[in-house]
Tab-separated table of C-alpha atoms in Angstrom:
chain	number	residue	atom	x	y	z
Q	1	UNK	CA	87.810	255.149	61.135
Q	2	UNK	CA	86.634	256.906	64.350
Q	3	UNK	CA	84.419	254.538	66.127
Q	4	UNK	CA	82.826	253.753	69.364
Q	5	UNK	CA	81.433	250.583	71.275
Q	6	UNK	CA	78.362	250.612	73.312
Q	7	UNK	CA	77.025	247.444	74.054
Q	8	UNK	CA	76.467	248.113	77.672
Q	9	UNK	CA	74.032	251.070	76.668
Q	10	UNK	CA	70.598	249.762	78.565
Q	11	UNK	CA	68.445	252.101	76.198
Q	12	UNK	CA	68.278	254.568	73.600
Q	13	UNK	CA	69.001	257.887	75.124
Q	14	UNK	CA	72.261	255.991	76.861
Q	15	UNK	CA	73.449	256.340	73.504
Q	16	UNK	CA	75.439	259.081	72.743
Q	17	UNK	CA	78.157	260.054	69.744
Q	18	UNK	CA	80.590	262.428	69.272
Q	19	UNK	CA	80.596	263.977	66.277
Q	20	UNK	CA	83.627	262.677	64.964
Q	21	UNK	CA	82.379	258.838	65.818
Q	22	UNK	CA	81.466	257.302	61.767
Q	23	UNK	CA	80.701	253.535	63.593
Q	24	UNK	CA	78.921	252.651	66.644
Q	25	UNK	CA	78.235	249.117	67.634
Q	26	UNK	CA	75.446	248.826	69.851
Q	27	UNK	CA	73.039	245.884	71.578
Q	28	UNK	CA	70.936	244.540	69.090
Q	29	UNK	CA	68.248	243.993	71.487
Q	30	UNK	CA	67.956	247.046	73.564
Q	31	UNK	CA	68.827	249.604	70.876
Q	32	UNK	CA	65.036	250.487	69.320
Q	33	UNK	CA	65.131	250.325	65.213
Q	34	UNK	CA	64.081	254.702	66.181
Q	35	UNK	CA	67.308	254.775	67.685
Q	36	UNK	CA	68.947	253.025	64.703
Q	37	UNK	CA	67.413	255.129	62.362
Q	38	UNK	CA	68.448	258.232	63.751
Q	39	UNK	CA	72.101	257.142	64.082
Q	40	UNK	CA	71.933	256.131	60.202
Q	41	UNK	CA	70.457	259.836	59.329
Q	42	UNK	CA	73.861	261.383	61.210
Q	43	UNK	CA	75.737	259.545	58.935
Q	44	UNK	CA	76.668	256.178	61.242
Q	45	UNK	CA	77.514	253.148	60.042
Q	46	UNK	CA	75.659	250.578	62.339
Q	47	UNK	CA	76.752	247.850	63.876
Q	48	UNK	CA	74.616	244.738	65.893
Q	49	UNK	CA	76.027	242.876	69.046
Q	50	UNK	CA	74.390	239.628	69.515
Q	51	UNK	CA	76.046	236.658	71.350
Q	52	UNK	CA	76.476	233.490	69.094
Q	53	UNK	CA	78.127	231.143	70.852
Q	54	UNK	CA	77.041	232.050	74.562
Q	55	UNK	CA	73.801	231.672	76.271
Q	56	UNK	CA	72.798	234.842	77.990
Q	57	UNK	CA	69.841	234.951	80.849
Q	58	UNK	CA	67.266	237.516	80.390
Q	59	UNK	CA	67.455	238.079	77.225
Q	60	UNK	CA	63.684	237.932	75.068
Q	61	UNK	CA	64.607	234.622	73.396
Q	62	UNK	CA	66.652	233.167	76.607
Q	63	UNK	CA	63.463	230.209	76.745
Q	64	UNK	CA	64.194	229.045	73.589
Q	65	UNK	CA	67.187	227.233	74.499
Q	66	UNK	CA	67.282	224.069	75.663
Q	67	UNK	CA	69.380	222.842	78.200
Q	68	UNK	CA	71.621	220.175	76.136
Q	69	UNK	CA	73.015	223.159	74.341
Q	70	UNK	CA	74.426	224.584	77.364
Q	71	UNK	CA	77.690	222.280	77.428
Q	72	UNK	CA	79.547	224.318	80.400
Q	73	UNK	CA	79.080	227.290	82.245
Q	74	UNK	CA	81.464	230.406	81.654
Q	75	UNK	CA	84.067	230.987	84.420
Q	76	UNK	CA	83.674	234.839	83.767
Q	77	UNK	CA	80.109	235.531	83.944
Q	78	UNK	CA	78.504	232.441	85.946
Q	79	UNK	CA	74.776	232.727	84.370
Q	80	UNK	CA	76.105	232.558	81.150
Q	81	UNK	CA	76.705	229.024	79.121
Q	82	UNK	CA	78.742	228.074	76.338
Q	83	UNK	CA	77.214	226.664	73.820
Q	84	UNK	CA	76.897	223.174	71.120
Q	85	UNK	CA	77.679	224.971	68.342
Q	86	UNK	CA	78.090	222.055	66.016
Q	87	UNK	CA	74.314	221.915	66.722
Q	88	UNK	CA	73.822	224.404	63.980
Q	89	UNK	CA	74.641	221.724	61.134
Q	90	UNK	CA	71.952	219.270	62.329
Q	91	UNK	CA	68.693	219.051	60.480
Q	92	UNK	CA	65.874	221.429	62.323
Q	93	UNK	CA	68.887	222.798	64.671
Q	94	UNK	CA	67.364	224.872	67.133
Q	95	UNK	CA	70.965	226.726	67.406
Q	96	UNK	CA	70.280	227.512	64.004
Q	97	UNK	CA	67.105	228.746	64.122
Q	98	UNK	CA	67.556	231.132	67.234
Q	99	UNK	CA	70.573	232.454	65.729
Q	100	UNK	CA	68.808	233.399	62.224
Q	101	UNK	CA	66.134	235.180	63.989
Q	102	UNK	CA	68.385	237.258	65.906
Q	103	UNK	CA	70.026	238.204	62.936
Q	104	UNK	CA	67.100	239.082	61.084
Q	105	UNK	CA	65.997	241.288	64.061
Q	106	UNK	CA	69.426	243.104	63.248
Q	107	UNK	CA	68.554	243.463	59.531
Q	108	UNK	CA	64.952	244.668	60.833
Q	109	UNK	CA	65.805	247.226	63.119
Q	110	UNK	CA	68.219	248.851	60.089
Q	111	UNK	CA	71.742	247.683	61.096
Q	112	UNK	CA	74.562	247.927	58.499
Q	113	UNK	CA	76.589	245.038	59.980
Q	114	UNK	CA	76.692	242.040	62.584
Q	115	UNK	CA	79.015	241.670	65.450
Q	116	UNK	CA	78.762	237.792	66.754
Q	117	UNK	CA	80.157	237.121	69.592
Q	118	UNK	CA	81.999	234.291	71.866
Q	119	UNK	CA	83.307	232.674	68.257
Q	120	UNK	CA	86.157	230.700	70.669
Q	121	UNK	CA	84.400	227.870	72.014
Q	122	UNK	CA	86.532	225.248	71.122
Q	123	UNK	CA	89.251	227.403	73.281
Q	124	UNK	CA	86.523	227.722	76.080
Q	125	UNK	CA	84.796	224.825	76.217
Q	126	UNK	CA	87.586	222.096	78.337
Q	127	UNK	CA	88.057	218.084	77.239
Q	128	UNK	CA	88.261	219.418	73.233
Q	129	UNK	CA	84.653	218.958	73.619
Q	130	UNK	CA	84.863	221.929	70.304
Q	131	UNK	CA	87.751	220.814	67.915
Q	132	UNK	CA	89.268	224.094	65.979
Q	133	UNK	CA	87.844	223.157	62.855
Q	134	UNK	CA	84.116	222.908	63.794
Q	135	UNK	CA	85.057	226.651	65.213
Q	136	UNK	CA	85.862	227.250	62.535
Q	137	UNK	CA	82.730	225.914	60.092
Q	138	UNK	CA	80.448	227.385	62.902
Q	139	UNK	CA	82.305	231.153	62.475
Q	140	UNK	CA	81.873	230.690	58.860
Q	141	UNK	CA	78.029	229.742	58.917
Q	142	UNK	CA	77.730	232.914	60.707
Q	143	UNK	CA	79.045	234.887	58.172
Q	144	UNK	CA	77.587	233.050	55.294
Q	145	UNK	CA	74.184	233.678	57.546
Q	146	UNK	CA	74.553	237.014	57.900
Q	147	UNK	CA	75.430	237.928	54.053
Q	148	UNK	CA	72.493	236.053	53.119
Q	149	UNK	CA	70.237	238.465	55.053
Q	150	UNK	CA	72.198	241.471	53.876
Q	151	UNK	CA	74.247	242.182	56.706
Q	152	UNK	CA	78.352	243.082	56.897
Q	153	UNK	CA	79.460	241.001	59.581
Q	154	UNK	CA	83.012	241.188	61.595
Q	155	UNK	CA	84.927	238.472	63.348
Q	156	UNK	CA	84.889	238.945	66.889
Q	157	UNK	CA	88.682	238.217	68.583
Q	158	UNK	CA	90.199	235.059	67.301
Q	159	UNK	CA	93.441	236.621	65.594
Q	160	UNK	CA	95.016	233.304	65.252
Q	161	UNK	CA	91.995	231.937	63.268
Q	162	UNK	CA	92.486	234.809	60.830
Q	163	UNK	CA	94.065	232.891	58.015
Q	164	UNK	CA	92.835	229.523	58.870
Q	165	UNK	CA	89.743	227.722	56.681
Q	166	UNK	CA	86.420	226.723	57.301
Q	167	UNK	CA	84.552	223.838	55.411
Q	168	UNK	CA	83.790	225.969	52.637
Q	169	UNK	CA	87.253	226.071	52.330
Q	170	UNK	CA	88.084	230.061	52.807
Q	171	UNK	CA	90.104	231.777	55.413
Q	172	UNK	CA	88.033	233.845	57.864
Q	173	UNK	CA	89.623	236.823	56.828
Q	174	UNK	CA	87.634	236.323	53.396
Q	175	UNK	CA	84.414	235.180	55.108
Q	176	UNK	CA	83.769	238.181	57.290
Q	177	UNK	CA	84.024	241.959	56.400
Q	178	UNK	CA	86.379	242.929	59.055
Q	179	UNK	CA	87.788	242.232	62.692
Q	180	UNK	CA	86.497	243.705	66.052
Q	181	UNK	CA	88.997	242.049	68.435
Q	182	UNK	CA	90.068	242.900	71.963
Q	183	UNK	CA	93.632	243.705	73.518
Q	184	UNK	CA	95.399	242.499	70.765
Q	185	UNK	CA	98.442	245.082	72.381
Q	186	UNK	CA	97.899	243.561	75.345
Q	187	UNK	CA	98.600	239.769	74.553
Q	188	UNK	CA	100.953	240.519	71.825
Q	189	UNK	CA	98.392	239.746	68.766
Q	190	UNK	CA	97.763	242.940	66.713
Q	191	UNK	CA	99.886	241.994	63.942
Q	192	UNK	CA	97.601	239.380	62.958
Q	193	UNK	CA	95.211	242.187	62.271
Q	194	UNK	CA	96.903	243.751	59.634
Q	195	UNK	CA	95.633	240.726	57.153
Q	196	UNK	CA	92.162	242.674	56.891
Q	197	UNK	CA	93.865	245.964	56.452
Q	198	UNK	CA	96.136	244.512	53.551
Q	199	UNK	CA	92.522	243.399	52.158
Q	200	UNK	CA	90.899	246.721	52.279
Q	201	UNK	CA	88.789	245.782	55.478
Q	202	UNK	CA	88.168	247.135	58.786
Q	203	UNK	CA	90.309	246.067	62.111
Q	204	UNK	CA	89.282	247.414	65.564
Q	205	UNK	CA	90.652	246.616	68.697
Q	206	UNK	CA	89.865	247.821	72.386
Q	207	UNK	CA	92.188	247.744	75.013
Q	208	UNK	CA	91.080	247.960	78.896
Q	209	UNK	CA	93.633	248.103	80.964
Q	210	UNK	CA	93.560	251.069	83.260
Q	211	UNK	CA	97.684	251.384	83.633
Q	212	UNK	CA	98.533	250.928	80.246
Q	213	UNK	CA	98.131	253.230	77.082
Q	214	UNK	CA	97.198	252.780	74.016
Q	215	UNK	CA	100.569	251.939	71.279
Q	216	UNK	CA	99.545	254.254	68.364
Q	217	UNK	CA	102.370	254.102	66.978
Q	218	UNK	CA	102.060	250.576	66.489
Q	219	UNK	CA	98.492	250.629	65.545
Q	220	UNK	CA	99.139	253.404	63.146
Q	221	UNK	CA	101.486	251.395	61.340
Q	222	UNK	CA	99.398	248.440	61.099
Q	223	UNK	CA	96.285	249.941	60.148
Q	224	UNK	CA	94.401	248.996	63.326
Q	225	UNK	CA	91.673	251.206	64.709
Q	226	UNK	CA	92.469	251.272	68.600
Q	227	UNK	CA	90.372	252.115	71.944
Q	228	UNK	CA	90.460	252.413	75.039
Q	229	UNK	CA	87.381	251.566	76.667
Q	230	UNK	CA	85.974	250.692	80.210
Q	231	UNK	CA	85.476	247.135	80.837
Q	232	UNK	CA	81.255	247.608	80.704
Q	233	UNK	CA	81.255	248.840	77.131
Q	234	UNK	CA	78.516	250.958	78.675
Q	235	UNK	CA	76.535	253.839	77.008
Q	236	UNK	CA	77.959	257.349	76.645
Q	237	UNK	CA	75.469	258.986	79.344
Q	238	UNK	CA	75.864	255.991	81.888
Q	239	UNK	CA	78.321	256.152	84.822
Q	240	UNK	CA	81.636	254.812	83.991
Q	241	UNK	CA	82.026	255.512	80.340
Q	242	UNK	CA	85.569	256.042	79.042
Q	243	UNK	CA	87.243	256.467	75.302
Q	244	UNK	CA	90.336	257.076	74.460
Q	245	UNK	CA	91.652	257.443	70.974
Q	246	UNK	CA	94.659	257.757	68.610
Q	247	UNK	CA	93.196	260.505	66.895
């Protein structure tokens, strides 16, 4: 599977593909459902970024959150917050309800598939303030969330959750539809991977490092579909854009 990841692409005509590239994951906000469309005609499969666990400034919906949902701040990008996700199982959650409607502007716009991401609080979030297990429930409520709309959706990082069970009692590897994980070569976790391969199911990784290249030999033999990509994830006309494949 030739792919491509451009989250950091500000607006439509920062987009760009190759003609190789069958998946592109893009912003679910700024990409226009235009955009999406045209992308689907070429033959793309489509996927949505939204952040799940995380609360981002500036984004459309940024009000709606109030602030006991913001339990501590992220170290790596200081405006952002992780977030209560055990809120979603509370009656009227607001988590819950902010989270739908991003996913149903996905669906809307004419995305094939979700990508959720910051799925690790209870490995962010200090004082076990997030116990593994409602990670766990939360990561599965996404999925179940997003097949109810219609939506594919992939795990985002989180290799050592792969064969581990939410409340429903299923592994995440059979909740979600695939794996887009980052620099599994780089910390030693791409084996891990291979579960959603040996299922039929997509794994993608990205690697960033600037020294380093990519092990295709490695990722060949598991069945991983590696990048290398610049740290923005920005769009293929902006400044700073870099891929490098196997292929």
């Amino acid at each position: 599977m030739s792919w491509d990841w451009q989250i950091g692409a500000a607006t439509d005509s920062a987009v760009q593909v190759t003609p190789d590239v069958q998946l592109i994951d893009l912003d679910g906000f700024t990409v226009t459902a235009g955009r999406v469309a045209q992308l689907k005609a070429q033959g793309l499969y489509t996927v949505c970024y939204i952040d799940a666990g995380s609360y981002e400034p500036g984004r459309p919906d940024s009000a709606r959150y109030p602030d006991a949902l913001k339990i501590q701040q992220d170290p790596d990008w200081p405006d952002e917050y992780f977030l209560d996700i055990t809120d979603v199982f509370k009656p009227d959650s607001v988590l819950a309800a902010i989270l739908t409607d991003r996913m149903k502007m996905c669906r809307d716009k004419g995305f094939d598939a979700l990508e959720p991401d910051n799925l690790q609080n209870d490995e962010n979030v200090r004082g076990g303030r997030i116990t593994t297990q409602q990670q766990l429930d939360f990561n599965g409520w996404i999925a179940d969330e997003a097949h109810a709309l219609g939506l594919a959706v992939f795990q985002k990082n989180g290799p050592d959750k792969i064969l581990l069970k939410d409340r429903t009692g299923k592994m995440m590897v059979d909740k979600f539809d695939g794996i887009l994980n980052e620099e599994c070569q780089q910390f030693g976790e791409c084996a891990a991977l291979a579960e959603y391969v040996t299922r039929g199911k997509l794994a993608l990784n990205v690697e960033y490092r600037r020294n380093s290249t990519l092990d295709c030999t490695l990722m060949a033999r598991l069945g991983v579909n590696a990048l290398k990509k610049d740290l923005n994830l920005a769009g293929a006309t902006m400044s700073g854009y870099r891929r490098e494949t196997c292929h």
